[in-house]
Coordinates of C-alpha atoms in Angstrom, one line a residue:
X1 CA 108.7 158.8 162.9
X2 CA 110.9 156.8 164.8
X3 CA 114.3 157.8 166.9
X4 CA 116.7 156.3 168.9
X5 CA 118.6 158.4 171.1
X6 CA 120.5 159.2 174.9
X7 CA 119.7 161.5 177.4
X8 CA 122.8 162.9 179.4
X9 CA 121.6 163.3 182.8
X10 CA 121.5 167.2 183.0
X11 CA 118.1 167.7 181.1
X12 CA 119.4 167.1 177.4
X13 CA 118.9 164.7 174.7
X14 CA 120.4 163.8 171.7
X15 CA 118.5 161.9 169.3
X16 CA 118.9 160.6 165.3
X17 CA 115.5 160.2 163.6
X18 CA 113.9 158.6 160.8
X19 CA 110.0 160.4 159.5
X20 CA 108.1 159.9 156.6
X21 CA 105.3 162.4 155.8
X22 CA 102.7 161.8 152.6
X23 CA 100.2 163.5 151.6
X24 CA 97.4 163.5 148.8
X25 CA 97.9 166.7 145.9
X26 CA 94.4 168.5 146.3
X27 CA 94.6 170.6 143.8
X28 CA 96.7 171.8 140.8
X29 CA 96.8 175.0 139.9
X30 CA 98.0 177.2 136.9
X31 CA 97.7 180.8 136.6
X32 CA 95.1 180.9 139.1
X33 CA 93.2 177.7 137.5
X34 CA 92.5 174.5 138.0
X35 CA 93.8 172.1 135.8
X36 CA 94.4 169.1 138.3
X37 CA 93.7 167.1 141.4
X38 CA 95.8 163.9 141.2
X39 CA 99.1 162.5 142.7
X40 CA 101.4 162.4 146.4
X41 CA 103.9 164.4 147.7
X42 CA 105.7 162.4 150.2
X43 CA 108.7 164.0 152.2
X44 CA 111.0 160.9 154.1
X45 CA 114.3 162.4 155.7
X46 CA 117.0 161.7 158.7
X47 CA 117.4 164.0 161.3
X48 CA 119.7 165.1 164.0
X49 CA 118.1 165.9 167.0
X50 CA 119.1 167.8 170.5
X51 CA 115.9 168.5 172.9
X52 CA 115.7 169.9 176.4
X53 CA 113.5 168.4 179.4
X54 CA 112.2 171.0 181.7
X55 CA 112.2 169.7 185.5
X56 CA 109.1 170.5 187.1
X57 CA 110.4 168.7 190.5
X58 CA 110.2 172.1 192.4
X59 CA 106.5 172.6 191.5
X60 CA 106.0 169.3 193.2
X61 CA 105.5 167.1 189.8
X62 CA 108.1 164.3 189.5
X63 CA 109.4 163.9 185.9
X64 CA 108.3 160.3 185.6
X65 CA 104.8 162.1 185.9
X66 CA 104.9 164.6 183.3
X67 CA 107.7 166.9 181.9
X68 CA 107.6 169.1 179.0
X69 CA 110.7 169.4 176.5
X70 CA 111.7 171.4 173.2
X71 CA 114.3 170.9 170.7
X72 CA 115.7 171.7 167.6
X73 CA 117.4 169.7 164.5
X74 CA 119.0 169.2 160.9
X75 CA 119.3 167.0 159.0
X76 CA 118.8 166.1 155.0
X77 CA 115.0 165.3 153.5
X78 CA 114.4 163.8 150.0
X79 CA 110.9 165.1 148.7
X80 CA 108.8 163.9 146.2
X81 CA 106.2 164.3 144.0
X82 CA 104.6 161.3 142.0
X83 CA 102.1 160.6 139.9
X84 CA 100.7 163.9 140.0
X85 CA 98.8 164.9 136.4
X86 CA 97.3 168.1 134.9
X87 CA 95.5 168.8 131.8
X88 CA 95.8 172.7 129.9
X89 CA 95.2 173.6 126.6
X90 CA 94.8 170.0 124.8
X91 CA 97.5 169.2 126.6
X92 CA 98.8 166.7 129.3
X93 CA 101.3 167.0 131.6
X94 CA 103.2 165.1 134.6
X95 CA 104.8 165.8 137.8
X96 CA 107.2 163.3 139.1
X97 CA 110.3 163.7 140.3
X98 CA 112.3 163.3 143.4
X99 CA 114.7 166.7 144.5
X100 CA 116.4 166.0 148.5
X101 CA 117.0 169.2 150.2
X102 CA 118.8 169.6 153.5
X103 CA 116.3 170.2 156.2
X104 CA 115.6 171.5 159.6
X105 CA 112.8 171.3 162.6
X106 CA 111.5 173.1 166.1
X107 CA 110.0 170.5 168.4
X108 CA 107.8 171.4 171.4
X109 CA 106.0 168.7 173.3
X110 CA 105.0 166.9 176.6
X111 CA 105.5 163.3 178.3
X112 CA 103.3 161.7 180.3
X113 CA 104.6 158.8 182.3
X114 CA 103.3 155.6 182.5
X115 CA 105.2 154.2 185.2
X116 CA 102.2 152.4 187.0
X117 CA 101.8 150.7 183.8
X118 CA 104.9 150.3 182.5
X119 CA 108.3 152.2 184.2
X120 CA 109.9 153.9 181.5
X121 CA 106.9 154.2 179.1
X122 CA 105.4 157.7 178.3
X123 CA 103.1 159.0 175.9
X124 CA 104.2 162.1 173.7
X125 CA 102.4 165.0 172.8
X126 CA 104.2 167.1 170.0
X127 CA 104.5 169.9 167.5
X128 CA 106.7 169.8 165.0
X129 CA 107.7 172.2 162.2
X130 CA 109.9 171.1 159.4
X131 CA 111.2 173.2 156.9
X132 CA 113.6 172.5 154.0
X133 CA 115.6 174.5 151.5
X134 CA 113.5 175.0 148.0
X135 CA 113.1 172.0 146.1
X136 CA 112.5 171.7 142.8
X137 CA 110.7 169.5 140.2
X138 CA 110.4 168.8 136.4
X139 CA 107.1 169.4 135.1
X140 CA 107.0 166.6 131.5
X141 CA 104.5 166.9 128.5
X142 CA 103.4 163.6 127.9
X143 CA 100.9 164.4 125.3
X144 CA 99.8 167.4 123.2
X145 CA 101.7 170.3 122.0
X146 CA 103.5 172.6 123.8
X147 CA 101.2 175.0 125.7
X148 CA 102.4 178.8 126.9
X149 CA 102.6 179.4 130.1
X150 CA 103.0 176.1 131.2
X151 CA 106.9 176.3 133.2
X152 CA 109.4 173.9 132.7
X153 CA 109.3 173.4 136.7
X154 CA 107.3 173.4 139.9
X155 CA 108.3 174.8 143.4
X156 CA 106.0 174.0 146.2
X157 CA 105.7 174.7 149.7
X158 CA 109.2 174.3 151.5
X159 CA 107.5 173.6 155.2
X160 CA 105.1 171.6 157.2
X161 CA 103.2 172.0 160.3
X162 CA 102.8 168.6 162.1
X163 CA 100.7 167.6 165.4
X164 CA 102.0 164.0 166.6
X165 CA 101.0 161.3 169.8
X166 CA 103.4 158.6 169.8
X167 CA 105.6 156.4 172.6
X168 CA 108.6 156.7 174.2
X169 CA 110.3 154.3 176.0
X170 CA 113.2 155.2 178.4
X171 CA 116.0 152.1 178.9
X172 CA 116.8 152.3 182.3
X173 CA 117.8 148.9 184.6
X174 CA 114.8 147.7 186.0
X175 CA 113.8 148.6 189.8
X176 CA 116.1 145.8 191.9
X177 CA 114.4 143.7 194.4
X178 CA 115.1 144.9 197.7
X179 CA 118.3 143.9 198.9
X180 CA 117.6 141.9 202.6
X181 CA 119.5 142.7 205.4
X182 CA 121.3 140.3 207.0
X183 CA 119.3 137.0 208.5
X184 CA 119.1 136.9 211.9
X185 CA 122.3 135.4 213.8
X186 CA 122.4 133.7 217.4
X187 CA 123.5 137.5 218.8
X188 CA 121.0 139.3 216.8
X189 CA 122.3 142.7 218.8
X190 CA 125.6 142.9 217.4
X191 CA 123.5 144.0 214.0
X192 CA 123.6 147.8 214.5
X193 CA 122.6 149.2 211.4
X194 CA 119.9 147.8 209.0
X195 CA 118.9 149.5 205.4
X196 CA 115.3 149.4 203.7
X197 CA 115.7 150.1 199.9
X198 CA 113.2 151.8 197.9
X199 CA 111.9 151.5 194.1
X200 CA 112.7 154.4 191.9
X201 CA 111.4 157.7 192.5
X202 CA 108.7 155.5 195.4
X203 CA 108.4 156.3 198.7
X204 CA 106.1 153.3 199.9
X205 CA 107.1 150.1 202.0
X206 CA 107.1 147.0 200.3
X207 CA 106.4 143.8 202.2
X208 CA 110.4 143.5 202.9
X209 CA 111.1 146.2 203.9
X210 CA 108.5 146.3 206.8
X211 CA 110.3 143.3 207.8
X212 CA 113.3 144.8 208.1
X213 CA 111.8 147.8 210.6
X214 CA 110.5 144.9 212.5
X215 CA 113.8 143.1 212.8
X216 CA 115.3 147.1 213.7
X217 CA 112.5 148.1 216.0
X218 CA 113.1 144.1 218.2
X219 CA 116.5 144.8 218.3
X220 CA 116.2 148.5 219.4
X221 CA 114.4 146.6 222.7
X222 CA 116.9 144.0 222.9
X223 CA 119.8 146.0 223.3
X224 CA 118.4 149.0 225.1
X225 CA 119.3 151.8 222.6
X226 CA 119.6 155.2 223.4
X227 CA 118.7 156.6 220.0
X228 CA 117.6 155.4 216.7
X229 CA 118.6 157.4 213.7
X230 CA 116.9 157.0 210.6
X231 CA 118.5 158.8 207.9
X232 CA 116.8 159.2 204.1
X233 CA 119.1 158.9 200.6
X234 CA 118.3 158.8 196.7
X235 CA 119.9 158.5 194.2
X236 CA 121.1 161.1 191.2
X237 CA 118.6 160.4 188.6
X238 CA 116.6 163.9 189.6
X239 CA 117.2 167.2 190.7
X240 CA 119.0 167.9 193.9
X241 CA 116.4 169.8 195.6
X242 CA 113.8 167.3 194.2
X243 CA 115.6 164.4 195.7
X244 CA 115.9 166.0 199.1
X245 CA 112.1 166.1 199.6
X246 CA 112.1 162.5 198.0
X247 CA 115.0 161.3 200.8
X248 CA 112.7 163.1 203.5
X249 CA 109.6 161.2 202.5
X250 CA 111.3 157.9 202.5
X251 CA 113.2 158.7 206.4
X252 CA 109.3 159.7 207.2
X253 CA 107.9 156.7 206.0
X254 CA 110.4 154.2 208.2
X255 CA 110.0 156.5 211.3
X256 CA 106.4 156.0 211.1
X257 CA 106.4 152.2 211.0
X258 CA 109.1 152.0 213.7
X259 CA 106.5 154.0 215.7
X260 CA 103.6 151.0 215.0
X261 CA 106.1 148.5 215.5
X262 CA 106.8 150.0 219.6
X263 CA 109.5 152.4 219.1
X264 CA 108.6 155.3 221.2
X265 CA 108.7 158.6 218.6
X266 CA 111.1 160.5 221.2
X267 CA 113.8 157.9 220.4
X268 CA 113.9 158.8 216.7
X269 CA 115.7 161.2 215.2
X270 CA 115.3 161.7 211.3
X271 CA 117.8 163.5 209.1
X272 CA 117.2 163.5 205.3
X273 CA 120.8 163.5 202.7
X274 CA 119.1 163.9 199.6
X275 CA 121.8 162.4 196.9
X276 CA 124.6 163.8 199.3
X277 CA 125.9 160.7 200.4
X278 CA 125.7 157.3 198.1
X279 CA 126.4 154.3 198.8
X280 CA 127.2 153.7 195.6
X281 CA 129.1 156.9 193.9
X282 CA 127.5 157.6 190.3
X283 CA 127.8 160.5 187.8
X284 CA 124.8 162.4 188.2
X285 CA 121.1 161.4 186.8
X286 CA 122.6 157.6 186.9
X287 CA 119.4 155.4 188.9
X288 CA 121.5 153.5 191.4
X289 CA 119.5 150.7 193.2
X290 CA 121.5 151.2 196.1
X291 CA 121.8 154.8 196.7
X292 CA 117.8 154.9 196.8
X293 CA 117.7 153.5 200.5
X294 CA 117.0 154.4 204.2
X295 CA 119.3 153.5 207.2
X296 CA 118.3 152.9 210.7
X297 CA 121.5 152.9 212.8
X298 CA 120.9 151.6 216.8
X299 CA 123.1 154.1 219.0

């Protein structure tokens, strides 16, 4: 199978599809007989598609960890039988024929995120049932005379049960390098307010951004502040209350290292915004570089 679809910010997905199914005919049967075990039925269709992520951010797993979906669909599937032959009564017969059908399908699976591997990049877990209307399909003599019993036509099973692994890969911008404060000027303490950006969905300190603390926490001595606010942000690409503990974390985080750099704790005070106040305004599950950030404002 392969799709190509969007996801809309609020949990859903719409997807179109492509699937081919084969398999080998096991047995032929006639009143309770065998008279064959040759041939393919092969089933290749196009499918609309509209799933549902579940958000398990509230249970403390982030959805670029793991997140379960299901989904539904309809779309049109051409089946077919060929080379499929059976032998009665001094007589020979074949099966093949082709007999499209419109079709439908439940989905239920799981994602698990690769994102130290590759951001974006999960690996699917599914089960799918596909079902179509009846098809159809001439049965020919090719040899012999005509045999009773034997029916002009055959009618197999309409539905299929399918367990699946496969890839998914989720287009997003890449994470943005971290966007530096400004360089240090000849009056250093006119720069009140310095901002430390964060990867998506992260919470750690990259080399940068310690640098930026340091440049904070020196110019918290220089001028003699009173208070230091650090205040957390994210942006809209998860829940709200998911984002709130993730804007905490990060306004932890830079209290902590302005604390190692010489910042005495009682100076701090640390507020977390969630995805209340961008600095960027988005429509909502939109990863914004920008918004995912933590500001340290000298009072």
């Amino acid at each position: 199978m392969l799709s190509l679809g969007w996801g809309f910010g609020n949990g859903w997905r719409a997807e179109i599809e492509g699937n081919y199914r084969t398999d080998e005919v096991d047995r032929l049967s006639l009143n309770g007989a065998r008279v064959g075990s040759s041939g393919y039925y092969d089933k290749y269709g196009a499918m609309a598609n509209l799933l549902f992520d579940f958000d398990l951010s509230n249970f403390g797993i982030a959805p670029s960890t793991y997140q379960p979906y299901v989904g539904f669909g309809g779309g049109y599937v051409w089946n077919e039988i060929r080379k499929a032959r059976f032998a009665t009564g001094g007589s020979s017969y074949r099966i093949e024929d082709t007999d499209p059908q419109f079709a439908y399908q439940a989905i239920l699976g799981s994602a698990f995120g690769l994102g130290n591997l590759a951001p974006g990049l999960s690996v699917t877990a599914e089960y799918r049932f596909l079902g179509t209307l009846d098809p159809k399909f001439t049965i020919n003599r090719t040899s012999g005379p005509a045999v009773p019993g034997v029916p002009g036509s055959f009618e197999p099973t309409n539905y299929n049960h399918s367990v699946l692994l496969g890839l998914r890969y989720a287009f997003n911008p890449p994470p943005v390098a971290t966007v530096p404060a400004p360089a240090p000027v000849a009056t250093p303490e006119l720069a009140r307010t310095y901002l430390v950006f964060f990867d998506w969905d992260r919470a750690d300190l990259t080399d940068r951004a310690r640098q930026i603390i340091a440049d904070a926490a020196g110019a918290a001595r220089r001028v003699q502040t009173t208070r230091i606010e650090v205040a957390g942000h994210a942006d809209r690409s998860g829940t709200p209350q998911y984002n709130q503990r993730l804007s905490q974390r990060r306004a932890d985080v830079v209290a902590n290292e302005l604390v190692k750099q010489g910042v005495a704790k009682d100076e701090i005070t640390v507020t977390a915004f969630g995805e209340t106040k961008p600095l960027v305004p988005t429509a909502d599950g939109v990863r914004e570089p920008q918004n995912r950030r933590v500001e340290i404002v000298l009072r």
